[in-house]
Short mmCIF file of C-alpha atoms and ligand atoms in Angstrom, two decimals:
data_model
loop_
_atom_site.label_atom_id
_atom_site.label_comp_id
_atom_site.label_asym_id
_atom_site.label_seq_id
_atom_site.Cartn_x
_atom_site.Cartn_y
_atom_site.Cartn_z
CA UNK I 1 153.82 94.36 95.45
CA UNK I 2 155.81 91.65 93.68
CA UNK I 3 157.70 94.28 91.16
CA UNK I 4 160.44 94.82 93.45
CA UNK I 5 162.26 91.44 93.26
CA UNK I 6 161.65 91.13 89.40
CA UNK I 7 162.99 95.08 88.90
CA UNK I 8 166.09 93.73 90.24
CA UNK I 9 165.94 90.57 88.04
CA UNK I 10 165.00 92.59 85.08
CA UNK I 11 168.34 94.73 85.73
CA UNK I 12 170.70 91.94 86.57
CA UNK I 13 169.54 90.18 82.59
CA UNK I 14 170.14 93.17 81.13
CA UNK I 15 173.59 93.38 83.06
CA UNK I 16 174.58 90.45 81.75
CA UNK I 17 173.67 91.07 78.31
CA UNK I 18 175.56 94.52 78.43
CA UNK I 19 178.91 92.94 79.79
CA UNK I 20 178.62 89.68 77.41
CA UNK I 21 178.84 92.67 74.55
CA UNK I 22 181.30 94.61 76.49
CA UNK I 23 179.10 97.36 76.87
CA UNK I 24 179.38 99.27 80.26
CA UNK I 25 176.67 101.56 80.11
CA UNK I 26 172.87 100.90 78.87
CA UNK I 27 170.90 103.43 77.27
CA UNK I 28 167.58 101.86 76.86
CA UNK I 29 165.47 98.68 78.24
CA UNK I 30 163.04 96.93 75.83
CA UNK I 31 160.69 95.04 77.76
CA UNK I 32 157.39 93.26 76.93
CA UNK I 33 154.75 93.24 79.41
CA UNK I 34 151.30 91.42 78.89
CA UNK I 35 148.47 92.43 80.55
CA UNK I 36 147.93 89.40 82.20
CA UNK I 37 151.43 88.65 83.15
CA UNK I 38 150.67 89.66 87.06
CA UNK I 39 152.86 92.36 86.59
CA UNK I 40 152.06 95.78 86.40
CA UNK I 41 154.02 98.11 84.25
CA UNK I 42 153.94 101.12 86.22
CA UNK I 43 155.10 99.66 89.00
CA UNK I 44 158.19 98.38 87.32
CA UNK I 45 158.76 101.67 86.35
CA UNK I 46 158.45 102.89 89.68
CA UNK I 47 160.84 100.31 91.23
CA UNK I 48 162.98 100.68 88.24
CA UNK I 49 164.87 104.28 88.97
CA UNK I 50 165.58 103.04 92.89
CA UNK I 51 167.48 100.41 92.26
CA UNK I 52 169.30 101.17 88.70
CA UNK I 53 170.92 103.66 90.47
CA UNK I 54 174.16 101.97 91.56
CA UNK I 55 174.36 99.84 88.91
CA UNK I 56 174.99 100.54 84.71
CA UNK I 57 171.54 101.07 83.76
CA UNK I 58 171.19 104.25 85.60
CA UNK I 59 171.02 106.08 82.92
CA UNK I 60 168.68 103.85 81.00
CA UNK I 61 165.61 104.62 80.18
CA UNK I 62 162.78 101.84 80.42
CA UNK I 63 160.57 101.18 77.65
CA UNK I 64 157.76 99.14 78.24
CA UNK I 65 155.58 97.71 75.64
CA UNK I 66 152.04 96.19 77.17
CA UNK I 67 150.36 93.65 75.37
CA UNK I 68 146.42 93.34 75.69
CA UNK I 69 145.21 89.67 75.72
CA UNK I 70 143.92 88.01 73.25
CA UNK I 71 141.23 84.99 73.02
CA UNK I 72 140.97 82.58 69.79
CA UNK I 73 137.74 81.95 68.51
CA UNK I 74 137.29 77.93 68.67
CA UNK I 75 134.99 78.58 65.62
CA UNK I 76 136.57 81.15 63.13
CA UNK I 77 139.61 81.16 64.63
CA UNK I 78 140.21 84.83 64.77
CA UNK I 79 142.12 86.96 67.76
CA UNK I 80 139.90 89.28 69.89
CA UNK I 81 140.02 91.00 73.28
CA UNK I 82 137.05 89.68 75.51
CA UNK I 83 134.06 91.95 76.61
CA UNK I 84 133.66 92.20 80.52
CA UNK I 85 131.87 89.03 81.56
CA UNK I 86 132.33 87.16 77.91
CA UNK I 87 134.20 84.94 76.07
CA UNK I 88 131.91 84.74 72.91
CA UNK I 89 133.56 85.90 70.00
CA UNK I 90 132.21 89.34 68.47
CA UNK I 91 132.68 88.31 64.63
CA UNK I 92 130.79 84.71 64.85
CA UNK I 93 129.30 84.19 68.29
CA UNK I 94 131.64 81.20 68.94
CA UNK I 95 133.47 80.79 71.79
CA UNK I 96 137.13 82.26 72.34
CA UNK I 97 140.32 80.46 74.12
CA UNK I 98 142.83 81.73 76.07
CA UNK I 99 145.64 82.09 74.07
CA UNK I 100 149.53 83.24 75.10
CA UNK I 101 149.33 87.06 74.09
CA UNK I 102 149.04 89.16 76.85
CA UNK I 103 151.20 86.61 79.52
CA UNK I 104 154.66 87.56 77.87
CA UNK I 105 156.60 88.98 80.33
CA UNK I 106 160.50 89.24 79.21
CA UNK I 107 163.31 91.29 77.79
CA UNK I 108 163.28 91.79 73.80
CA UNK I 109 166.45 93.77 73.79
CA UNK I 110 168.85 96.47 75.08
CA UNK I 111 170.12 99.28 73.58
CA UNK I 112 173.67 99.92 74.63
CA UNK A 1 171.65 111.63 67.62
CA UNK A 2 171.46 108.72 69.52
CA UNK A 3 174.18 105.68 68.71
CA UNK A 4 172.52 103.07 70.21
CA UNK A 5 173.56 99.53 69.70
CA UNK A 6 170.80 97.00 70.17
CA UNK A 7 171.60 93.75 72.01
CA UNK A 8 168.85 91.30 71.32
CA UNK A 9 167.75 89.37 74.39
CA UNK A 10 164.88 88.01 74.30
CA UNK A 11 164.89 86.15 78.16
CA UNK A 12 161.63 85.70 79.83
CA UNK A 13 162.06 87.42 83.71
CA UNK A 14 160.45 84.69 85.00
CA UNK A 15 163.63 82.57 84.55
CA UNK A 16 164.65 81.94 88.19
CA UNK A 17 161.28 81.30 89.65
CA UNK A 18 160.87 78.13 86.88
CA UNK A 19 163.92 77.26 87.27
CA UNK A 20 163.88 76.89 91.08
CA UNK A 21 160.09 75.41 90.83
CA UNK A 22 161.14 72.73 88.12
CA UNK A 23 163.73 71.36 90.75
CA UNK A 24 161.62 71.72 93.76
CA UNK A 25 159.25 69.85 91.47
CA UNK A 26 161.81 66.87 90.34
CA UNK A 27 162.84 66.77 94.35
CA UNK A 28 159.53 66.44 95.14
CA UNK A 29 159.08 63.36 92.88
CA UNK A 30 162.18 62.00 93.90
CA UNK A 31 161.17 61.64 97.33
CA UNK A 32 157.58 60.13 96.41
CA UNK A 33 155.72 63.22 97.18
CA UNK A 34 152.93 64.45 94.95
CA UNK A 35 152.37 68.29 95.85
CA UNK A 36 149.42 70.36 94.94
CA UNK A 37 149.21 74.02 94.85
CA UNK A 38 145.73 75.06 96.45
CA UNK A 39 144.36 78.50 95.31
CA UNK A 40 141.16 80.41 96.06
CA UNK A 41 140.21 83.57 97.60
CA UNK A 42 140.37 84.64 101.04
CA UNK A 43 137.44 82.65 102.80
CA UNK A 44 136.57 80.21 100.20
CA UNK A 45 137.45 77.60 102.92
CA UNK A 46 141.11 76.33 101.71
CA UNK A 47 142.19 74.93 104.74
CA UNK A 48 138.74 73.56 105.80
CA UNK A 49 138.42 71.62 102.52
CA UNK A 50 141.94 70.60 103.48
CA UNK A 51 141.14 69.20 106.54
CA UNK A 52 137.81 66.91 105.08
CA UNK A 53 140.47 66.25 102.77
CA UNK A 54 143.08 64.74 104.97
CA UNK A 55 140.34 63.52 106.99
CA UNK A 56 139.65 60.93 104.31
CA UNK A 57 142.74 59.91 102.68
CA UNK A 58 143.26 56.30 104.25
CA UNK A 59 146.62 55.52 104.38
CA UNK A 60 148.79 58.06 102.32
CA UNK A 61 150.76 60.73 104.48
CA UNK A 62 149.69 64.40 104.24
CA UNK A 63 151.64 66.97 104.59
CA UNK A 64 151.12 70.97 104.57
CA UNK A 65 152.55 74.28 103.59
CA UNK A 66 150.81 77.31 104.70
CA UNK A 67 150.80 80.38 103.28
CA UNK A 68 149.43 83.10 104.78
CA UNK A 69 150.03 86.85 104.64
CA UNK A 70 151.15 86.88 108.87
CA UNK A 71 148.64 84.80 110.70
CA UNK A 72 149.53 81.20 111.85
CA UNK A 73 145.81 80.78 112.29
CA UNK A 74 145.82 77.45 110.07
CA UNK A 75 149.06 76.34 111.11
CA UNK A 76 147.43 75.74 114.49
CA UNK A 77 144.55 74.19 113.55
CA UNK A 78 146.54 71.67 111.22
CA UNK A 79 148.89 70.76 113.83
CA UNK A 80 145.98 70.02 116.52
CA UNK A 81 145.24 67.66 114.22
CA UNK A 82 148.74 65.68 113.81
CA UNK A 83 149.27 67.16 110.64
CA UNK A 84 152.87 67.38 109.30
CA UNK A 85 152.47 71.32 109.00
CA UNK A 86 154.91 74.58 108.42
CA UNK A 87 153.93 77.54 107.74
CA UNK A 88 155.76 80.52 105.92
CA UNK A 89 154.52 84.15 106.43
CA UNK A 90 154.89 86.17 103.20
CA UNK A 91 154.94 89.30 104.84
CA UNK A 92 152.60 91.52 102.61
CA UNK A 93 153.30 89.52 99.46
CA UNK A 94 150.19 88.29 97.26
CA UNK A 95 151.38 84.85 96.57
CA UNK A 96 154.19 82.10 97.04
CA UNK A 97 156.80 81.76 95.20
CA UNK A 98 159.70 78.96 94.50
CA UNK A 99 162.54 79.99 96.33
CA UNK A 100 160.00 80.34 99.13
CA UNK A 101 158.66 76.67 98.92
CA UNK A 102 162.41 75.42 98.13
CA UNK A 103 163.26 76.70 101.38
CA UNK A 104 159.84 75.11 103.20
CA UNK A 105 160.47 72.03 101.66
CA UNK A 106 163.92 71.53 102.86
CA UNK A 107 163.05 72.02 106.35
CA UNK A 108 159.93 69.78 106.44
CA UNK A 109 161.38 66.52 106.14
CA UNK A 110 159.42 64.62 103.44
CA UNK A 111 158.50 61.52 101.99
CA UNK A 112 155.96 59.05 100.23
CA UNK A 113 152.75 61.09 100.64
CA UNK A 114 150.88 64.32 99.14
CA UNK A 115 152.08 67.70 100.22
CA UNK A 116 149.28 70.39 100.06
CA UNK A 117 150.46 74.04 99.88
CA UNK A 118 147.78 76.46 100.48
CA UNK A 119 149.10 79.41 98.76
CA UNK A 120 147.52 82.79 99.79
CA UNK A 121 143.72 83.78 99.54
CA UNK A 122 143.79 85.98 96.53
CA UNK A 123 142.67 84.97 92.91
CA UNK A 124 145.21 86.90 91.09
CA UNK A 125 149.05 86.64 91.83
CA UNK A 126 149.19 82.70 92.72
CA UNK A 127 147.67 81.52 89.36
CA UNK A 128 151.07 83.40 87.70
CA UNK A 129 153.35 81.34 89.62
CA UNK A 130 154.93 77.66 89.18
CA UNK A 131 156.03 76.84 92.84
CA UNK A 132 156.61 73.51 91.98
CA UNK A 133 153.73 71.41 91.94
CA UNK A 134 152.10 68.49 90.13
CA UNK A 135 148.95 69.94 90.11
CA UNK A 136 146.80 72.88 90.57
CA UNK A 137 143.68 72.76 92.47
CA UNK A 138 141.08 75.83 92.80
CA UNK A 139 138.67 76.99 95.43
CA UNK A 140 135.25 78.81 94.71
CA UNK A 141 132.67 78.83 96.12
CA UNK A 142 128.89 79.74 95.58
CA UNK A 143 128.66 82.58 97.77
CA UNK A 144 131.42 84.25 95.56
CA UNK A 145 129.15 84.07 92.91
CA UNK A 146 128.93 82.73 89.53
CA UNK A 147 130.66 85.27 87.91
CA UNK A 148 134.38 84.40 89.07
CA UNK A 149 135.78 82.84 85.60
CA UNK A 150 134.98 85.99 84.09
CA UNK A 151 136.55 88.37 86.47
CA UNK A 152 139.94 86.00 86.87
CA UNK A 153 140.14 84.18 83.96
CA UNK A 154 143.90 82.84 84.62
CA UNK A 155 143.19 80.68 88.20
CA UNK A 156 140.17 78.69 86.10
CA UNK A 157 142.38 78.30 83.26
CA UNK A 158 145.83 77.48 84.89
CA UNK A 159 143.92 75.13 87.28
CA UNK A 160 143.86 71.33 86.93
CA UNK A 161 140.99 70.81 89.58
CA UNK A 162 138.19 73.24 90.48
CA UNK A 163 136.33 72.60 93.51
CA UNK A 164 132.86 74.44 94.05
CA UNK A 165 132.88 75.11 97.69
CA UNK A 166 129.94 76.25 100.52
CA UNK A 167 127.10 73.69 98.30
CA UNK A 168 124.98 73.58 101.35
CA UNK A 169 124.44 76.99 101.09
CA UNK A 170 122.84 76.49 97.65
CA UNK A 171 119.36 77.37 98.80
CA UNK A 172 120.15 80.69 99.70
CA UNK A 173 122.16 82.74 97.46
CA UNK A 174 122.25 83.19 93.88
CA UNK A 175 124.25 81.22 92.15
CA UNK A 176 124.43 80.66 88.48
CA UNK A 177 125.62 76.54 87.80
CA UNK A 178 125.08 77.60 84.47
CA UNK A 179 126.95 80.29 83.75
CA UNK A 180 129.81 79.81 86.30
CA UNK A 181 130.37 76.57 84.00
CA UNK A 182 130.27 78.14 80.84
CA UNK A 183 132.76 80.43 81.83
CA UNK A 184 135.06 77.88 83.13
CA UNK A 185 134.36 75.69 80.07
CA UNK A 186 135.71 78.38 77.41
CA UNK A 187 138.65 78.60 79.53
CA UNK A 188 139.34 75.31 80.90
CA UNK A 189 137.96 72.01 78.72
CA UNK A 190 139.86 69.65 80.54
CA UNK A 191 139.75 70.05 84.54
CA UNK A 192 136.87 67.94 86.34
CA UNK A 193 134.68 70.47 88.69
CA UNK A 194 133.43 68.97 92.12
CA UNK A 195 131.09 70.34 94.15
CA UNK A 196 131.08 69.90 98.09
CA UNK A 197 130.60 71.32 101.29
CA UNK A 198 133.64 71.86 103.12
CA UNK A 199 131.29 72.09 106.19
CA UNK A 200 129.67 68.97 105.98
CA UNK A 201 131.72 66.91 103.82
CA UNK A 202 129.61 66.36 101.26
CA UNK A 203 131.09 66.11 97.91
CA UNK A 204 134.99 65.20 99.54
CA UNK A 205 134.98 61.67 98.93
CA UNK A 206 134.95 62.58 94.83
CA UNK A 207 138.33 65.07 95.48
CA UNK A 208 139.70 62.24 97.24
CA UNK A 209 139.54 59.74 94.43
CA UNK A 210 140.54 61.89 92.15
CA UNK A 211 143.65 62.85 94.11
CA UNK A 212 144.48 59.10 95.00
CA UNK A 213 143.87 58.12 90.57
CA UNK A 214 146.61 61.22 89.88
CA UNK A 215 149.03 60.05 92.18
CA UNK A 216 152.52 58.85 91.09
ZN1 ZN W 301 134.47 83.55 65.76
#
């Protein structure tokens, strides 16, 4: 529901970017989704084609890497995806943290 | 074939809405107003805890933002009771944003006092958000169940208050202290967790202080 205003934002960056390089048409979108950034990819992707279409990314294609959360173990400190209904950590039994990877949500690059 | 140049970038999307929610936020303490973003899930009793709330706080101004999908349910109730009140109808959307609130704040005319903005009932989409607030405070209850830190892990970790809601009604359901806890412990080590009844009022008086000792 909320992908529509940020599939505009997401254009207008990349916009930006293009003219700052003098670029007037973009080819491809890099973006980084995490899984738990509250937005979903597919959506984007879905918004994405409406409203590039009067502007220079129309012909760009969007490629959207997802990135699963991770928890830290508080114990052994290693990275691992939860279980349903967990947080204990499936290498030591110790309990995992929420860490940043999987709520990045931004634009790594275009390709002009 | 393909020529492509690449154009690193490397901008979060989220720009605007921080942007906008770290002014609203400065504004806000400019003008003496602590503001707390209340989240929980439709029915957990936002606005009733609200009210007990308000009810209590002896001297310092409340004032409220309501968000709600398109009723104006609250709003009504809130104002019955003298309450400094506006609402804004989202329309469909799952949460509030800050251009939203920038625009709610403007037109309530503030100062000196705590502004409570009940954001919509949903679990999900208003953790994500920064609309400008001091703090975050989170509504559960025990008729939701005890497994609600493991199925939204981001509202019991963003939060900076948790609030156990519907206590009376400990007798008869099922609900887990323990293991409700232990979820919210491996995500959250640092926000306190009250327990009251929105209904009776037990429990309020604890929110309250801790509200009034985070002021300023
Ligand atoms: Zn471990």
């Amino acid at each position: 529901m909320h992908e529509y205003p940020i599939t505009k934002r997401i254009i207008e960056i990349s916009e930006e970017f293009a003219k700052k390089n003098n670029a007037d048409d973009i080819k491809q979108i890099n973006l980084v989704v995490g899984d738990y950034s509250g937005y979903v990819a597919s959506s984007i992707e879905l918004y994405f084609d409406l409203i590039a279409e009067d502007s220079i990314c129309k012909n760009a294609v969007l490629n959207i890497e997802r990135v699963e959360p991770k928890l830290k173990c508080s114990d052994c400190g290693k990275l691992f995806k939860r279980k349903p209904f967990s947080f204990a950590c499936p290498y030591c039994q110790g309990e995992g943290r929420p860490t940043e990877i999987g709520q990045e949500f931004y634009i790594k690059s275009i390709e002009v | 074939m393909s020529e492509n140049n690449e154009i690193e970038v490397m901008q979060s999307v989220y720009d605007k809405n921080d942007e906008v929610a770290k002014q609203i936020n400065e504004a806000l303490t400019a003008k003496g107003i602590f503001a707390i973003n209340v989240m929980g899930a439709p029915g957990a009793g936002k606005t009733s805890t609200l009210i007990k709330i308000i009810e209590r706080l002896d001297g310092t101004t409340p004032y409220v933002i309501e968000g709600d999908i398109e009723a104006d349910i609250d709003t009504k109730t809130l104002l019955a009771l003298g309450v400094k009140t506006i609402q804004i109808n989202t329309n469909g959307a799952c949460h509030l944003d800050s251009p939203l609130i920038g625009e709610a704040v403007e037109s309530l005319n503030i100062k000196d006092g705590i502004l409570f903005i009940e954001n919509i009932g949903n679990l999900v989409c208003p953790a994500e958000f920064q609309i400008g607030e001091h703090v975050k405070m989170l509504i559960s209850t025990v008729t939701e169940g005890s497994d609600k830190p493991y199925k939204y892990p981001l509202a019991f970790e963003k939060a900076n208050i948790i609030i156990i809601n519907k206590c009376d009604l400990l007798p008869y359901v099922d609900f887990d202290e323990e293991y409700f806890m232990k979820g919210v412990r491996a995500l959250n080590k640092t926000a306190p967790v009250f327990k009251i009844s929105s209904k009776t009022g037990e429990g309020v008086q604890d929110v309250v202080s801790w509200i009034k000792q985070n002021l300023k």
